Amino acid sequence: MKGFLKEFKDFISTGSMIELAVAVILGLAVKSVIDAFMSGVANPLIGAIVGKPNLDNFLTFTVRKGTTNQSTISFGVVLTQMISLIVVGFVLFLFVKAYHKIRSPMQAAPPGPSEIDLLTEIRDELRAPR
């Protein structure tokens, strides 16, 4: 049991566990921003185009069997979530692209000729007949 607790303590105190916790918290923060974008910008644009604030009731069918059994099939809910998924994917793509741009080492200029090569070239130029 003591070895198990030590192993668990080592697992928790590793950097990867802390990084995972930070990533989850940042992911939740990004989700709230994207949700705000969807409700404040994307859904009103969809409402302006389609006439409804979102696509949840778009392509909705009610299937009735008898007087008490009914089922509702709503393709609009799926469309709304697909748009949300595309927006989330695009935002994550931009974050990852910016992260790679920041993290990638600066591209060093290709090395020029060495000092000996330059001196040899100067010597050859001075010796050449004019």
mmCIF file with all atom_site columns, C-alpha atoms in Angstrom:
data_model
loop_
_atom_site.group_PDB
_atom_site.id
_atom_site.type_symbol
_atom_site.label_atom_id
_atom_site.label_alt_id
_atom_site.label_comp_id
_atom_site.label_asym_id
_atom_site.label_entity_id
_atom_site.label_seq_id
_atom_site.pdbx_PDB_ins_code
_atom_site.Cartn_x
_atom_site.Cartn_y
_atom_site.Cartn_z
_atom_site.occupancy
_atom_site.B_iso_or_equiv
_atom_site.pdbx_formal_charge
_atom_site.auth_seq_id
_atom_site.auth_comp_id
_atom_site.auth_asym_id
_atom_site.auth_atom_id
_atom_site.pdbx_PDB_model_num
ATOM 1   C CA . MET A 1 1   ? 0.000   0.000  0.000   1.00 0.00 ? 1   MET A CA 1
ATOM 2   C CA . LYS A 1 2   ? 2.861   2.367  0.844   1.00 0.00 ? 2   LYS A CA 1
ATOM 3   C CA . GLY A 1 3   ? 4.446   1.765  -2.572  1.00 0.00 ? 3   GLY A CA 1
ATOM 4   C CA . PHE A 1 4   ? 1.102   2.442  -4.249  1.00 0.00 ? 4   PHE A CA 1
ATOM 5   C CA . LEU A 1 5   ? 0.710   5.781  -2.448  1.00 0.00 ? 5   LEU A CA 1
ATOM 6   C CA . LYS A 1 6   ? 4.286   6.785  -3.347  1.00 0.00 ? 6   LYS A CA 1
ATOM 7   C CA . GLU A 1 7   ? 3.652   5.853  -6.966  1.00 0.00 ? 7   GLU A CA 1
ATOM 8   C CA . PHE A 1 8   ? 0.416   7.882  -6.966  1.00 0.00 ? 8   PHE A CA 1
ATOM 9   C CA . LYS A 1 9   ? 2.217   10.872 -5.406  1.00 0.00 ? 9   LYS A CA 1
ATOM 10  C CA . ASP A 1 10  ? 4.906   10.666 -8.085  1.00 0.00 ? 10  ASP A CA 1
ATOM 11  C CA . PHE A 1 11  ? 2.231   10.478 -10.774 1.00 0.00 ? 11  PHE A CA 1
ATOM 12  C CA . ILE A 1 12  ? 0.379   13.523 -9.461  1.00 0.00 ? 12  ILE A CA 1
ATOM 13  C CA . SER A 1 13  ? 3.514   15.601 -9.026  1.00 0.00 ? 13  SER A CA 1
ATOM 14  C CA . THR A 1 14  ? 4.837   15.010 -12.539 1.00 0.00 ? 14  THR A CA 1
ATOM 15  C CA . GLY A 1 15  ? 4.677   17.880 -14.975 1.00 0.00 ? 15  GLY A CA 1
ATOM 16  C CA . SER A 1 16  ? 2.457   16.026 -17.406 1.00 0.00 ? 16  SER A CA 1
ATOM 17  C CA . MET A 1 17  ? -0.383  15.779 -14.874 1.00 0.00 ? 17  MET A CA 1
ATOM 18  C CA . ILE A 1 18  ? -0.157  19.498 -14.106 1.00 0.00 ? 18  ILE A CA 1
ATOM 19  C CA . GLU A 1 19  ? -0.055  20.304 -17.831 1.00 0.00 ? 19  GLU A CA 1
ATOM 20  C CA . LEU A 1 20  ? -3.128  18.140 -18.366 1.00 0.00 ? 20  LEU A CA 1
ATOM 21  C CA . ALA A 1 21  ? -5.004  19.983 -15.615 1.00 0.00 ? 21  ALA A CA 1
ATOM 22  C CA . VAL A 1 22  ? -4.054  23.344 -17.120 1.00 0.00 ? 22  VAL A CA 1
ATOM 23  C CA . ALA A 1 23  ? -5.129  22.132 -20.572 1.00 0.00 ? 23  ALA A CA 1
ATOM 24  C CA . VAL A 1 24  ? -8.538  21.044 -19.277 1.00 0.00 ? 24  VAL A CA 1
ATOM 25  C CA . ILE A 1 25  ? -9.107  24.374 -17.531 1.00 0.00 ? 25  ILE A CA 1
ATOM 26  C CA . LEU A 1 26  ? -8.033  26.324 -20.615 1.00 0.00 ? 26  LEU A CA 1
ATOM 27  C CA . GLY A 1 27  ? -10.249 24.094 -22.744 1.00 0.00 ? 27  GLY A CA 1
ATOM 28  C CA . LEU A 1 28  ? -13.239 24.958 -20.589 1.00 0.00 ? 28  LEU A CA 1
ATOM 29  C CA . ALA A 1 29  ? -12.399 28.658 -20.872 1.00 0.00 ? 29  ALA A CA 1
ATOM 30  C CA . VAL A 1 30  ? -12.122 28.384 -24.670 1.00 0.00 ? 30  VAL A CA 1
ATOM 31  C CA . LYS A 1 31  ? -15.441 26.524 -24.738 1.00 0.00 ? 31  LYS A CA 1
ATOM 32  C CA . SER A 1 32  ? -17.169 29.340 -22.886 1.00 0.00 ? 32  SER A CA 1
ATOM 33  C CA . VAL A 1 33  ? -15.745 31.880 -25.358 1.00 0.00 ? 33  VAL A CA 1
ATOM 34  C CA . ILE A 1 34  ? -16.904 29.775 -28.295 1.00 0.00 ? 34  ILE A CA 1
ATOM 35  C CA . ASP A 1 35  ? -20.344 29.322 -26.719 1.00 0.00 ? 35  ASP A CA 1
ATOM 36  C CA . ALA A 1 36  ? -20.592 33.086 -26.320 1.00 0.00 ? 36  ALA A CA 1
ATOM 37  C CA . PHE A 1 37  ? -19.544 33.529 -29.960 1.00 0.00 ? 37  PHE A CA 1
ATOM 38  C CA . MET A 1 38  ? -22.157 31.030 -31.086 1.00 0.00 ? 38  MET A CA 1
ATOM 39  C CA . SER A 1 39  ? -24.972 32.615 -29.075 1.00 0.00 ? 39  SER A CA 1
ATOM 40  C CA . GLY A 1 40  ? -23.925 36.228 -29.678 1.00 0.00 ? 40  GLY A CA 1
ATOM 41  C CA . VAL A 1 41  ? -22.692 36.172 -33.281 1.00 0.00 ? 41  VAL A CA 1
ATOM 42  C CA . ALA A 1 42  ? -23.230 32.934 -35.201 1.00 0.00 ? 42  ALA A CA 1
ATOM 43  C CA . ASN A 1 43  ? -26.788 32.182 -34.120 1.00 0.00 ? 43  ASN A CA 1
ATOM 44  C CA . PRO A 1 44  ? -28.041 35.736 -34.864 1.00 0.00 ? 44  PRO A CA 1
ATOM 45  C CA . LEU A 1 45  ? -26.429 35.464 -38.310 1.00 0.00 ? 45  LEU A CA 1
ATOM 46  C CA . ILE A 1 46  ? -28.192 32.151 -38.840 1.00 0.00 ? 46  ILE A CA 1
ATOM 47  C CA . GLY A 1 47  ? -31.373 33.819 -37.613 1.00 0.00 ? 47  GLY A CA 1
ATOM 48  C CA . ALA A 1 48  ? -30.946 36.601 -40.144 1.00 0.00 ? 48  ALA A CA 1
ATOM 49  C CA . ILE A 1 49  ? -30.511 34.080 -42.950 1.00 0.00 ? 49  ILE A CA 1
ATOM 50  C CA . VAL A 1 50  ? -32.995 31.363 -41.947 1.00 0.00 ? 50  VAL A CA 1
ATOM 51  C CA . GLY A 1 51  ? -35.409 33.419 -39.864 1.00 0.00 ? 51  GLY A CA 1
ATOM 52  C CA . LYS A 1 52  ? -34.842 31.515 -36.624 1.00 0.00 ? 52  LYS A CA 1
ATOM 53  C CA . PRO A 1 53  ? -32.184 32.174 -33.972 1.00 0.00 ? 53  PRO A CA 1
ATOM 54  C CA . ASN A 1 54  ? -30.650 28.729 -34.456 1.00 0.00 ? 54  ASN A CA 1
ATOM 55  C CA . LEU A 1 55  ? -31.258 25.615 -36.450 1.00 0.00 ? 55  LEU A CA 1
ATOM 56  C CA . ASP A 1 56  ? -32.646 23.561 -33.549 1.00 0.00 ? 56  ASP A CA 1
ATOM 57  C CA . ASN A 1 57  ? -36.209 23.620 -34.928 1.00 0.00 ? 57  ASN A CA 1
ATOM 58  C CA . PHE A 1 58  ? -35.114 23.506 -38.554 1.00 0.00 ? 58  PHE A CA 1
ATOM 59  C CA . LEU A 1 59  ? -36.021 20.221 -40.296 1.00 0.00 ? 59  LEU A CA 1
ATOM 60  C CA . THR A 1 60  ? -37.973 18.878 -37.335 1.00 0.00 ? 60  THR A CA 1
ATOM 61  C CA . PHE A 1 61  ? -40.460 16.097 -37.916 1.00 0.00 ? 61  PHE A CA 1
ATOM 62  C CA . THR A 1 62  ? -42.963 14.674 -35.476 1.00 0.00 ? 62  THR A CA 1
ATOM 63  C CA . VAL A 1 63  ? -43.905 11.052 -35.933 1.00 0.00 ? 63  VAL A CA 1
ATOM 64  C CA . ARG A 1 64  ? -47.123 10.006 -34.219 1.00 0.00 ? 64  ARG A CA 1
ATOM 65  C CA . LYS A 1 65  ? -48.301 6.527  -33.637 1.00 0.00 ? 65  LYS A CA 1
ATOM 66  C CA . GLY A 1 66  ? -51.699 6.472  -32.084 1.00 0.00 ? 66  GLY A CA 1
ATOM 67  C CA . THR A 1 67  ? -52.845 9.230  -29.776 1.00 0.00 ? 67  THR A CA 1
ATOM 68  C CA . THR A 1 68  ? -50.218 9.026  -27.033 1.00 0.00 ? 68  THR A CA 1
ATOM 69  C CA . ASN A 1 69  ? -46.999 7.896  -28.697 1.00 0.00 ? 69  ASN A CA 1
ATOM 70  C CA . GLN A 1 70  ? -45.053 10.484 -30.577 1.00 0.00 ? 70  GLN A CA 1
ATOM 71  C CA . SER A 1 71  ? -41.396 10.933 -31.481 1.00 0.00 ? 71  SER A CA 1
ATOM 72  C CA . THR A 1 72  ? -39.633 14.004 -32.736 1.00 0.00 ? 72  THR A CA 1
ATOM 73  C CA . ILE A 1 73  ? -36.814 13.800 -35.263 1.00 0.00 ? 73  ILE A CA 1
ATOM 74  C CA . SER A 1 74  ? -34.800 17.014 -35.359 1.00 0.00 ? 74  SER A CA 1
ATOM 75  C CA . PHE A 1 75  ? -32.011 17.357 -37.891 1.00 0.00 ? 75  PHE A CA 1
ATOM 76  C CA . GLY A 1 76  ? -31.623 21.023 -36.966 1.00 0.00 ? 76  GLY A CA 1
ATOM 77  C CA . VAL A 1 77  ? -30.117 20.186 -33.571 1.00 0.00 ? 77  VAL A CA 1
ATOM 78  C CA . VAL A 1 78  ? -27.470 18.132 -35.351 1.00 0.00 ? 78  VAL A CA 1
ATOM 79  C CA . LEU A 1 79  ? -26.804 20.967 -37.813 1.00 0.00 ? 79  LEU A CA 1
ATOM 80  C CA . THR A 1 80  ? -26.412 23.464 -34.956 1.00 0.00 ? 80  THR A CA 1
ATOM 81  C CA . GLN A 1 81  ? -23.916 21.190 -33.213 1.00 0.00 ? 81  GLN A CA 1
ATOM 82  C CA . MET A 1 82  ? -22.034 20.585 -36.479 1.00 0.00 ? 82  MET A CA 1
ATOM 83  C CA . ILE A 1 83  ? -21.641 24.335 -36.958 1.00 0.00 ? 83  ILE A CA 1
ATOM 84  C CA . SER A 1 84  ? -20.452 24.598 -33.372 1.00 0.00 ? 84  SER A CA 1
ATOM 85  C CA . LEU A 1 85  ? -17.969 21.760 -33.978 1.00 0.00 ? 85  LEU A CA 1
ATOM 86  C CA . ILE A 1 86  ? -16.595 23.504 -37.061 1.00 0.00 ? 86  ILE A CA 1
ATOM 87  C CA . VAL A 1 87  ? -16.182 26.758 -35.130 1.00 0.00 ? 87  VAL A CA 1
ATOM 88  C CA . VAL A 1 88  ? -14.453 24.943 -32.238 1.00 0.00 ? 88  VAL A CA 1
ATOM 89  C CA . GLY A 1 89  ? -12.173 23.107 -34.665 1.00 0.00 ? 89  GLY A CA 1
ATOM 90  C CA . PHE A 1 90  ? -11.274 26.337 -36.435 1.00 0.00 ? 90  PHE A CA 1
ATOM 91  C CA . VAL A 1 91  ? -10.482 28.136 -33.174 1.00 0.00 ? 91  VAL A CA 1
ATOM 92  C CA . LEU A 1 92  ? -8.347  25.214 -31.966 1.00 0.00 ? 92  LEU A CA 1
ATOM 93  C CA . PHE A 1 93  ? -6.584  25.170 -35.344 1.00 0.00 ? 93  PHE A CA 1
ATOM 94  C CA . LEU A 1 94  ? -5.730  28.857 -34.931 1.00 0.00 ? 94  LEU A CA 1
ATOM 95  C CA . PHE A 1 95  ? -4.461  28.255 -31.373 1.00 0.00 ? 95  PHE A CA 1
ATOM 96  C CA . VAL A 1 96  ? -2.273  25.341 -32.428 1.00 0.00 ? 96  VAL A CA 1
ATOM 97  C CA . LYS A 1 97  ? -0.962  27.253 -35.429 1.00 0.00 ? 97  LYS A CA 1
ATOM 98  C CA . ALA A 1 98  ? -0.059  30.248 -33.240 1.00 0.00 ? 98  ALA A CA 1
ATOM 99  C CA . TYR A 1 99  ? 1.517   27.929 -30.669 1.00 0.00 ? 99  TYR A CA 1
ATOM 100 C CA . HIS A 1 100 ? 3.712   26.275 -33.299 1.00 0.00 ? 100 HIS A CA 1
ATOM 101 C CA . LYS A 1 101 ? 4.708   29.657 -34.682 1.00 0.00 ? 101 LYS A CA 1
ATOM 102 C CA . ILE A 1 102 ? 5.773   30.846 -31.230 1.00 0.00 ? 102 ILE A CA 1
ATOM 103 C CA . ARG A 1 103 ? 7.473   27.577 -30.270 1.00 0.00 ? 103 ARG A CA 1
ATOM 104 C CA . SER A 1 104 ? 9.358   26.944 -33.513 1.00 0.00 ? 104 SER A CA 1
ATOM 105 C CA . PRO A 1 105 ? 12.934  28.129 -33.361 1.00 0.00 ? 105 PRO A CA 1
ATOM 106 C CA . MET A 1 106 ? 13.794  31.110 -35.427 1.00 0.00 ? 106 MET A CA 1
ATOM 107 C CA . GLN A 1 107 ? 15.024  29.999 -38.809 1.00 0.00 ? 107 GLN A CA 1
ATOM 108 C CA . ALA A 1 108 ? 18.723  30.707 -38.867 1.00 0.00 ? 108 ALA A CA 1
ATOM 109 C CA . ALA A 1 109 ? 20.204  32.183 -41.985 1.00 0.00 ? 109 ALA A CA 1
ATOM 110 C CA . PRO A 1 110 ? 22.173  29.650 -43.978 1.00 0.00 ? 110 PRO A CA 1
ATOM 111 C CA . PRO A 1 111 ? 25.827  29.779 -43.022 1.00 0.00 ? 111 PRO A CA 1
ATOM 112 C CA . GLY A 1 112 ? 27.926  31.862 -45.358 1.00 0.00 ? 112 GLY A CA 1
ATOM 113 C CA . PRO A 1 113 ? 31.416  31.094 -46.538 1.00 0.00 ? 113 PRO A CA 1
ATOM 114 C CA . SER A 1 114 ? 34.053  30.594 -43.893 1.00 0.00 ? 114 SER A CA 1
ATOM 115 C CA . GLU A 1 115 ? 36.776  33.131 -43.180 1.00 0.00 ? 115 GLU A CA 1
ATOM 116 C CA . ILE A 1 116 ? 39.335  30.998 -44.990 1.00 0.00 ? 116 ILE A CA 1
ATOM 117 C CA . ASP A 1 117 ? 37.085  30.776 -48.075 1.00 0.00 ? 117 ASP A CA 1
ATOM 118 C CA . LEU A 1 118 ? 36.710  34.575 -48.113 1.00 0.00 ? 118 LEU A CA 1
ATOM 119 C CA . LEU A 1 119 ? 40.447  35.152 -47.734 1.00 0.00 ? 119 LEU A CA 1
ATOM 120 C CA . THR A 1 120 ? 41.190  32.642 -50.496 1.00 0.00 ? 120 THR A CA 1
ATOM 121 C CA . GLU A 1 121 ? 38.687  34.365 -52.779 1.00 0.00 ? 121 GLU A CA 1
ATOM 122 C CA . ILE A 1 122 ? 40.251  37.788 -52.069 1.00 0.00 ? 122 ILE A CA 1
ATOM 123 C CA . ARG A 1 123 ? 43.743  36.392 -52.737 1.00 0.00 ? 123 ARG A CA 1
ATOM 124 C CA . ASP A 1 124 ? 42.613  34.856 -56.025 1.00 0.00 ? 124 ASP A CA 1
ATOM 125 C CA . GLU A 1 125 ? 40.998  38.168 -57.066 1.00 0.00 ? 125 GLU A CA 1
ATOM 126 C CA . LEU A 1 126 ? 44.223  40.066 -56.289 1.00 0.00 ? 126 LEU A CA 1
ATOM 127 C CA . ARG A 1 127 ? 46.343  37.575 -58.249 1.00 0.00 ? 127 ARG A CA 1
ATOM 128 C CA . ALA A 1 128 ? 44.093  37.555 -61.298 1.00 0.00 ? 128 ALA A CA 1
ATOM 129 C CA . PRO A 1 129 ? 45.513  39.502 -64.259 1.00 0.00 ? 129 PRO A CA 1
ATOM 130 C CA . ARG A 1 130 ? 43.639  42.619 -65.213 1.00 0.00 ? 130 ARG A CA 1
#
